[in-house]
């Protein structure tokens, strides 16, 4: 099956981008180099094309009720322009996907939500939403907008200045607090601009009309273009999860409590998976996601075994890299809770050789 392409595929190739298959999309993995792009975001500013992310719009009289029943956070807390991080779970409390839910600041007479599934998941989520809507007899419209919108992320300590300069209502946008959004005009296009991101830095994400993608991208001329390689090293330093890698509903089924994102679960709401998660919270988890840092030479990689100091396999690395900021090999792994305390010594098996590692508190990096 042919890979889907973002609207700026040709532009990225002209800029020297190299590409990778990510969630069925052909996306730029790097331009000037992962380390160069990583450092630009940590020290100044970078721009990412993240148009592979899904966009699903839900609106109508029962939109809030539908969103509330299918996400773990409390959607009723959102006013127009607010957003929140949430999980989508099955009846057993296993994470199907994680998402950001935006309540649109420009909604009409009834609440309008835009939620962002991970790459390649939008069809699955649209089906899930419409099936449950029909089963529950709710009045809400569910539209897949993924190929109507591009999505860019402007991230780094200088992001505010660049977004202020690029938007017509720059002062309003620059004053947004974390997890809030506003409509803004960029290069003549009406965009949703949110103070969100996936790098551990300040920044904004812009939901842009597909046909206006080139003009909006050009409004950030001079900002370092960044690929998904740097996005991955940045999010890992910040202790942020990658769907399909740090959790997978079939290959590595995990609940929000095991994955360290229990803060997304509001048990005083009713949602699919709530009862299972309430029971797990009361009983506690057997395993949990931790940060690990290699003491010995080597780099932890996805799928590597984690052992205790006796050599018994106790877990698996889900993400790992050589941190460009810290210049240390870091990773995420699920281990038994009795081995999850910071400073606990473990081993990571790298090319059949056990390497000393230590449990580190997350995030590894925080500005």
Coordinates of C-alpha atoms in Angstrom, one line a residue:
X1 CA 0.0 0.0 0.0
X2 CA 1.3 3.4 -1.0
X3 CA 2.4 5.7 1.9
X4 CA 0.4 8.8 2.6
X5 CA 2.2 12.0 2.2
X6 CA 2.0 15.4 4.0
X7 CA 1.1 18.5 1.9
X8 CA 4.8 19.7 2.0
X9 CA 6.4 16.4 1.0
X10 CA 8.1 18.0 -2.1
X11 CA 9.1 21.0 -0.1
X12 CA 10.8 18.9 2.5
X13 CA 12.7 16.9 -0.1
X14 CA 13.9 20.2 -1.7
X15 CA 15.1 21.2 1.8
X16 CA 17.3 18.1 2.0
X17 CA 15.0 16.0 4.2
X18 CA 15.3 12.3 4.5
X19 CA 12.2 10.3 5.0
X20 CA 10.8 7.3 6.9
X21 CA 7.5 5.4 7.1
X22 CA 5.7 6.4 10.3
X23 CA 2.2 5.2 10.9
X24 CA 1.6 4.7 7.1
X25 CA 2.9 8.2 6.3
X26 CA 6.1 9.2 4.5
X27 CA 7.5 11.8 6.9
X28 CA 10.8 13.7 7.2
X29 CA 13.1 12.0 9.8
X30 CA 15.8 14.7 9.6
X31 CA 17.1 17.7 7.6
X32 CA 20.4 19.1 8.9
X33 CA 20.8 16.2 11.3
X34 CA 19.1 14.9 14.5
X35 CA 21.6 16.5 16.9
X36 CA 21.6 19.8 15.1
X37 CA 17.8 19.9 15.1
X38 CA 17.6 18.7 18.7
X39 CA 19.9 21.4 19.9
X40 CA 18.0 24.1 18.0
X41 CA 14.9 23.2 19.9
X42 CA 16.6 23.1 23.3
X43 CA 18.5 26.3 22.7
X44 CA 16.4 28.4 20.3
X45 CA 13.5 27.2 18.1
X46 CA 12.6 24.5 15.6
X47 CA 9.6 23.7 13.4
X48 CA 8.2 20.2 12.8
X49 CA 5.7 19.0 10.3
X50 CA 3.5 16.6 12.2
X51 CA 0.7 16.3 9.6
X52 CA 0.7 12.6 10.1
X53 CA -1.2 13.1 13.3
X54 CA -4.9 12.5 13.1
X55 CA -7.6 15.1 13.6
X56 CA -11.1 14.1 14.5
X57 CA -13.9 16.6 15.1
X58 CA -16.9 15.8 17.3
X59 CA -19.8 18.2 17.7
X60 CA -23.5 18.3 18.4
X61 CA -25.8 18.3 21.4
X62 CA -24.3 15.1 22.9
X63 CA -20.7 15.8 21.9
X64 CA -19.5 16.3 25.5
X65 CA -21.2 13.2 26.7
X66 CA -19.6 11.1 23.9
X67 CA -16.1 12.5 24.5
X68 CA -16.5 12.0 28.3
X69 CA -17.4 8.3 27.9
X70 CA -14.6 7.5 25.5
X71 CA -11.6 9.4 27.2
X72 CA -10.2 9.0 30.6
X73 CA -9.9 12.7 31.6
X74 CA -12.8 15.1 32.5
X75 CA -14.0 16.8 29.4
X76 CA -16.5 18.8 31.3
X77 CA -13.6 20.8 32.8
X78 CA -12.9 22.2 29.3
X79 CA -14.1 25.7 28.4
X80 CA -13.8 26.9 24.8
X81 CA -10.1 27.2 24.0
X82 CA -9.0 24.7 26.6
X83 CA -7.3 21.3 25.9
X84 CA -6.2 18.3 27.9
X85 CA -4.1 15.2 27.6
X86 CA -6.1 11.9 27.9
X87 CA -6.1 8.2 27.2
X88 CA -8.5 6.1 25.2
X89 CA -9.0 2.8 27.0
X90 CA -10.8 -0.5 26.5
X91 CA -13.0 -2.2 29.0
X92 CA -10.0 -3.7 30.8
X93 CA -8.4 -0.2 31.2
X94 CA -5.7 -1.0 28.5
X95 CA -4.6 2.1 26.6
X96 CA -5.7 2.0 22.9
X97 CA -4.2 5.4 22.2
X98 CA -3.3 8.6 23.9
X99 CA -4.5 12.0 22.7
X100 CA -4.9 15.7 23.2
X101 CA -8.5 16.9 23.3
X102 CA -9.2 20.5 22.2
X103 CA -12.5 22.3 22.8
X104 CA -12.5 24.6 19.9
X105 CA -12.5 28.3 20.8
X106 CA -14.6 29.0 17.7
X107 CA -17.3 26.5 18.4
X108 CA -20.9 27.2 17.3
X109 CA -24.1 26.7 19.3
X110 CA -23.1 23.3 20.7
X111 CA -19.6 22.2 22.0
X112 CA -17.1 21.3 19.3
X113 CA -14.1 19.1 20.1
X114 CA -11.0 18.3 18.1
X115 CA -9.0 15.3 19.3
X116 CA -5.7 14.1 17.9
X117 CA -5.2 10.4 17.5
X118 CA -1.7 9.1 16.8
X119 CA -0.6 8.5 13.2
X120 CA -2.7 5.9 11.4
X121 CA -5.3 5.6 14.2
X122 CA -7.9 8.1 12.9
X123 CA -10.0 5.5 11.0
X124 CA -10.0 3.2 14.1
X125 CA -11.0 6.1 16.4
X126 CA -13.7 7.4 14.1
X127 CA -15.2 3.9 14.0
X128 CA -15.0 3.6 17.7
X129 CA -16.7 6.9 18.3
X130 CA -19.5 6.3 15.8
X131 CA -20.1 2.7 17.0
X132 CA -20.4 3.9 20.6
X133 CA -22.5 6.9 19.6
X134 CA -25.0 4.7 17.9
X135 CA -25.0 2.1 20.6
X136 CA -25.7 4.7 23.2
X137 CA -28.2 6.6 21.1
X138 CA -26.3 9.9 21.3
X139 CA -26.7 12.9 19.0
X140 CA -23.2 13.9 17.8
X141 CA -21.4 14.1 14.5
X142 CA -17.9 12.6 14.2
X143 CA -15.8 13.8 11.2
X144 CA -12.3 12.7 10.2
X145 CA -10.5 15.9 9.3
X146 CA -7.0 14.4 9.0
X147 CA -6.6 15.2 5.3
X148 CA -8.2 18.6 5.7
X149 CA -5.6 19.9 8.1
X150 CA -1.8 20.0 8.2
X151 CA -0.2 20.3 11.6
X152 CA 3.0 22.1 12.6
X153 CA 4.8 22.3 15.9
X154 CA 7.0 25.4 16.7
X155 CA 9.0 24.5 19.7
X156 CA 11.8 25.9 21.8
X157 CA 12.6 28.8 24.2
X158 CA 12.3 31.3 21.3
X159 CA 9.0 29.9 19.9
X160 CA 6.9 32.6 21.5
X161 CA 8.7 35.4 19.6
X162 CA 8.3 33.6 16.3
X163 CA 4.7 32.7 16.7
X164 CA 3.9 36.3 17.9
X165 CA 5.6 37.7 14.8
X166 CA 3.8 35.2 12.4
X167 CA 0.2 35.7 13.7
X168 CA -2.0 38.7 13.1
X169 CA -3.2 38.6 16.7
X170 CA 0.2 37.8 18.0
X171 CA -0.1 39.4 21.4
X172 CA -3.2 37.3 22.2
X173 CA -1.5 34.1 21.0
X174 CA 1.7 34.8 22.9
X175 CA -0.2 35.2 26.1
X176 CA -1.8 31.8 25.9
X177 CA -1.2 29.6 28.9
X178 CA -0.2 25.9 28.6
X179 CA -3.0 23.7 27.1
X180 CA -5.0 26.6 25.9
X181 CA -5.7 27.6 22.3
X182 CA -7.0 30.4 20.1
X183 CA -7.9 31.0 16.5
X184 CA -5.3 33.0 14.7
X185 CA -4.5 34.2 11.2
X186 CA -1.2 33.1 9.8
X187 CA -0.2 34.1 6.3
X188 CA -3.9 34.8 5.5
X189 CA -5.1 31.4 6.8
X190 CA -7.3 30.8 9.8
X191 CA -5.5 28.4 12.1
X192 CA -6.0 26.8 15.5
X193 CA -2.9 27.7 17.6
X194 CA -2.4 25.9 20.9
X195 CA 0.3 26.2 23.6
X196 CA 1.0 22.5 23.5
X197 CA 4.0 20.3 22.3
X198 CA 5.9 17.1 22.6
X199 CA 9.5 18.2 23.3
X200 CA 9.8 19.3 26.9
X201 CA 10.1 22.9 25.7
X202 CA 7.7 25.8 25.5
X203 CA 6.0 26.1 22.1
X204 CA 2.9 25.9 20.0
X205 CA 1.1 23.5 17.7
X206 CA -0.8 24.9 14.7
X207 CA -3.7 23.1 13.0
X208 CA -3.6 24.6 9.5
X209 CA -5.9 24.2 6.5
X210 CA -4.3 21.7 4.2
X211 CA -4.1 24.0 1.2
X212 CA -2.5 26.8 3.2
X213 CA 0.3 24.6 4.5
X214 CA 3.0 26.0 2.4
X215 CA 2.2 29.7 3.2
X216 CA 2.0 29.0 6.9
X217 CA 5.3 27.1 6.9
X218 CA 6.9 29.9 5.0
X219 CA 5.7 32.4 7.7
X220 CA 8.4 30.7 9.9
X221 CA 11.2 31.2 7.4
X222 CA 14.5 31.1 9.3
X223 CA 13.3 28.6 11.9
X224 CA 15.3 25.3 11.9
X225 CA 13.2 22.6 10.1
X226 CA 13.2 19.5 12.3
X227 CA 12.3 15.8 11.6
X228 CA 10.8 13.0 13.6
X229 CA 14.2 11.8 14.7
X230 CA 14.8 14.9 16.8
X231 CA 11.2 14.9 17.9
X232 CA 11.8 11.4 19.3
X233 CA 15.0 12.3 21.2
X234 CA 13.4 15.4 22.6
X235 CA 10.3 13.6 23.8
X236 CA 12.3 10.8 25.4
X237 CA 14.4 13.3 27.4
X238 CA 11.2 14.8 28.6
X239 CA 9.8 11.4 29.6
X240 CA 6.9 11.5 27.1
X241 CA 5.4 8.3 25.7
X242 CA 5.3 7.1 22.1
X243 CA 2.1 5.2 21.1
X244 CA 2.9 1.8 19.6
X245 CA 6.3 1.7 21.3
X246 CA 5.9 2.5 25.0
X247 CA 2.4 0.9 24.9
X248 CA 0.6 -1.1 22.4
X249 CA -2.9 -2.6 23.0
X250 CA -1.9 -6.0 21.6
X251 CA 1.9 -6.3 21.7
X252 CA 2.5 -4.5 25.0
X253 CA -0.9 -3.9 26.7
X254 CA -0.5 -1.3 29.4
X255 CA -2.9 0.8 31.6
X256 CA -2.3 4.5 32.4
X257 CA -1.2 3.6 35.9
X258 CA 1.4 1.2 34.6
X259 CA 2.6 3.7 32.0
X260 CA 3.0 6.5 34.5
X261 CA 0.2 8.7 33.2
X262 CA -2.4 8.0 35.8
X263 CA -2.9 11.7 36.2
X264 CA -5.1 11.5 33.0
X265 CA -7.6 9.2 34.7
X266 CA -10.5 10.9 36.5
X267 CA -12.4 8.1 38.3
X268 CA -15.3 10.5 39.2
X269 CA -16.3 10.3 35.6
X270 CA -17.9 7.5 33.6
X271 CA -15.8 6.1 30.7
X272 CA -15.0 2.8 29.1
X273 CA -12.5 1.1 31.3
X274 CA -13.2 3.1 34.4
X275 CA -14.2 0.2 36.7
X276 CA -11.1 -1.8 35.7
X277 CA -8.8 1.2 36.4
X278 CA -10.5 1.9 39.7
X279 CA -9.8 -1.7 40.8
X280 CA -6.2 -1.5 39.6
X281 CA -5.6 1.8 41.5
X282 CA -6.9 0.2 44.7
X283 CA -4.8 -3.0 44.2
X284 CA -1.7 -1.3 42.8
X285 CA 0.3 -2.3 39.7
X286 CA 2.8 -5.2 39.4
X287 CA 5.0 -3.3 36.9
X288 CA 5.5 0.3 36.0
X289 CA 7.4 2.4 33.5
X290 CA 10.6 3.9 34.7
X291 CA 13.5 5.9 33.3
X292 CA 16.8 4.1 33.1
X293 CA 20.3 5.4 32.4
X294 CA 23.2 3.2 31.3
X295 CA 26.3 3.4 33.5
X296 CA 28.3 1.2 31.2
X297 CA 29.1 2.0 27.6
X298 CA 26.2 1.2 25.3
X299 CA 22.7 2.5 24.2
X300 CA 19.4 1.0 25.3
X301 CA 17.1 0.2 22.4
X302 CA 13.5 -0.8 22.0
X303 CA 13.1 -4.5 22.8
X304 CA 16.3 -5.0 24.8
X305 CA 15.9 -7.2 27.9
X306 CA 16.3 -5.6 31.4
X307 CA 17.6 -7.9 34.1
X308 CA 18.2 -7.6 37.8
X309 CA 21.7 -7.8 39.2
X310 CA 21.4 -11.6 39.3
X311 CA 20.8 -11.8 35.6
X312 CA 17.1 -12.7 35.7
X313 CA 15.1 -11.0 33.0
X314 CA 12.6 -8.6 34.7
X315 CA 11.5 -6.2 32.0
X316 CA 12.0 -4.8 28.5
X317 CA 13.2 -1.5 27.1
X318 CA 10.5 0.4 25.2
X319 CA 12.4 3.5 24.1
X320 CA 16.1 4.4 24.2
X321 CA 18.7 6.7 22.8
X322 CA 21.9 8.6 23.4
X323 CA 20.6 11.8 24.9
X324 CA 22.0 14.8 22.9
X325 CA 21.4 17.2 25.8
X326 CA 22.7 15.0 28.6
X327 CA 25.2 13.1 26.5
X328 CA 24.2 9.9 28.4
X329 CA 22.4 6.7 27.2
X330 CA 18.8 6.8 28.5
X331 CA 15.7 4.8 28.0
X332 CA 12.2 3.8 29.3
X333 CA 11.4 0.3 30.5
X334 CA 8.7 -1.6 32.4
X335 CA 10.0 -3.3 35.5
X336 CA 8.5 -4.8 38.6
X337 CA 7.4 -2.2 41.2
X338 CA 9.9 -3.4 43.7
X339 CA 12.7 -2.5 41.3
X340 CA 11.2 0.8 40.2
X341 CA 12.6 3.1 42.8
X342 CA 15.2 5.7 41.7
X343 CA 18.9 4.6 42.1
X344 CA 17.9 0.9 41.8
X345 CA 20.7 -0.9 39.9
X346 CA 19.7 -3.0 36.9
X347 CA 21.2 -4.4 33.8
X348 CA 20.3 -3.9 30.1
X349 CA 21.4 -6.6 27.7
X350 CA 23.1 -4.9 24.8
X351 CA 24.2 -7.2 22.0
X352 CA 24.1 -10.2 24.4
X353 CA 26.2 -8.3 27.0
X354 CA 24.7 -7.1 30.3
X355 CA 25.4 -3.4 30.9
X356 CA 25.0 -1.7 34.2
X357 CA 22.0 0.7 34.4
X358 CA 20.3 2.7 37.1
X359 CA 16.7 3.7 37.5
X360 CA 16.3 7.5 37.1
X361 CA 13.3 9.7 38.0
X362 CA 11.4 11.1 35.0
X363 CA 11.7 13.4 33.2
X364 CA 15.4 13.1 32.4
X365 CA 15.3 16.7 31.3
X366 CA 13.2 19.6 32.4
X367 CA 13.7 23.3 31.7

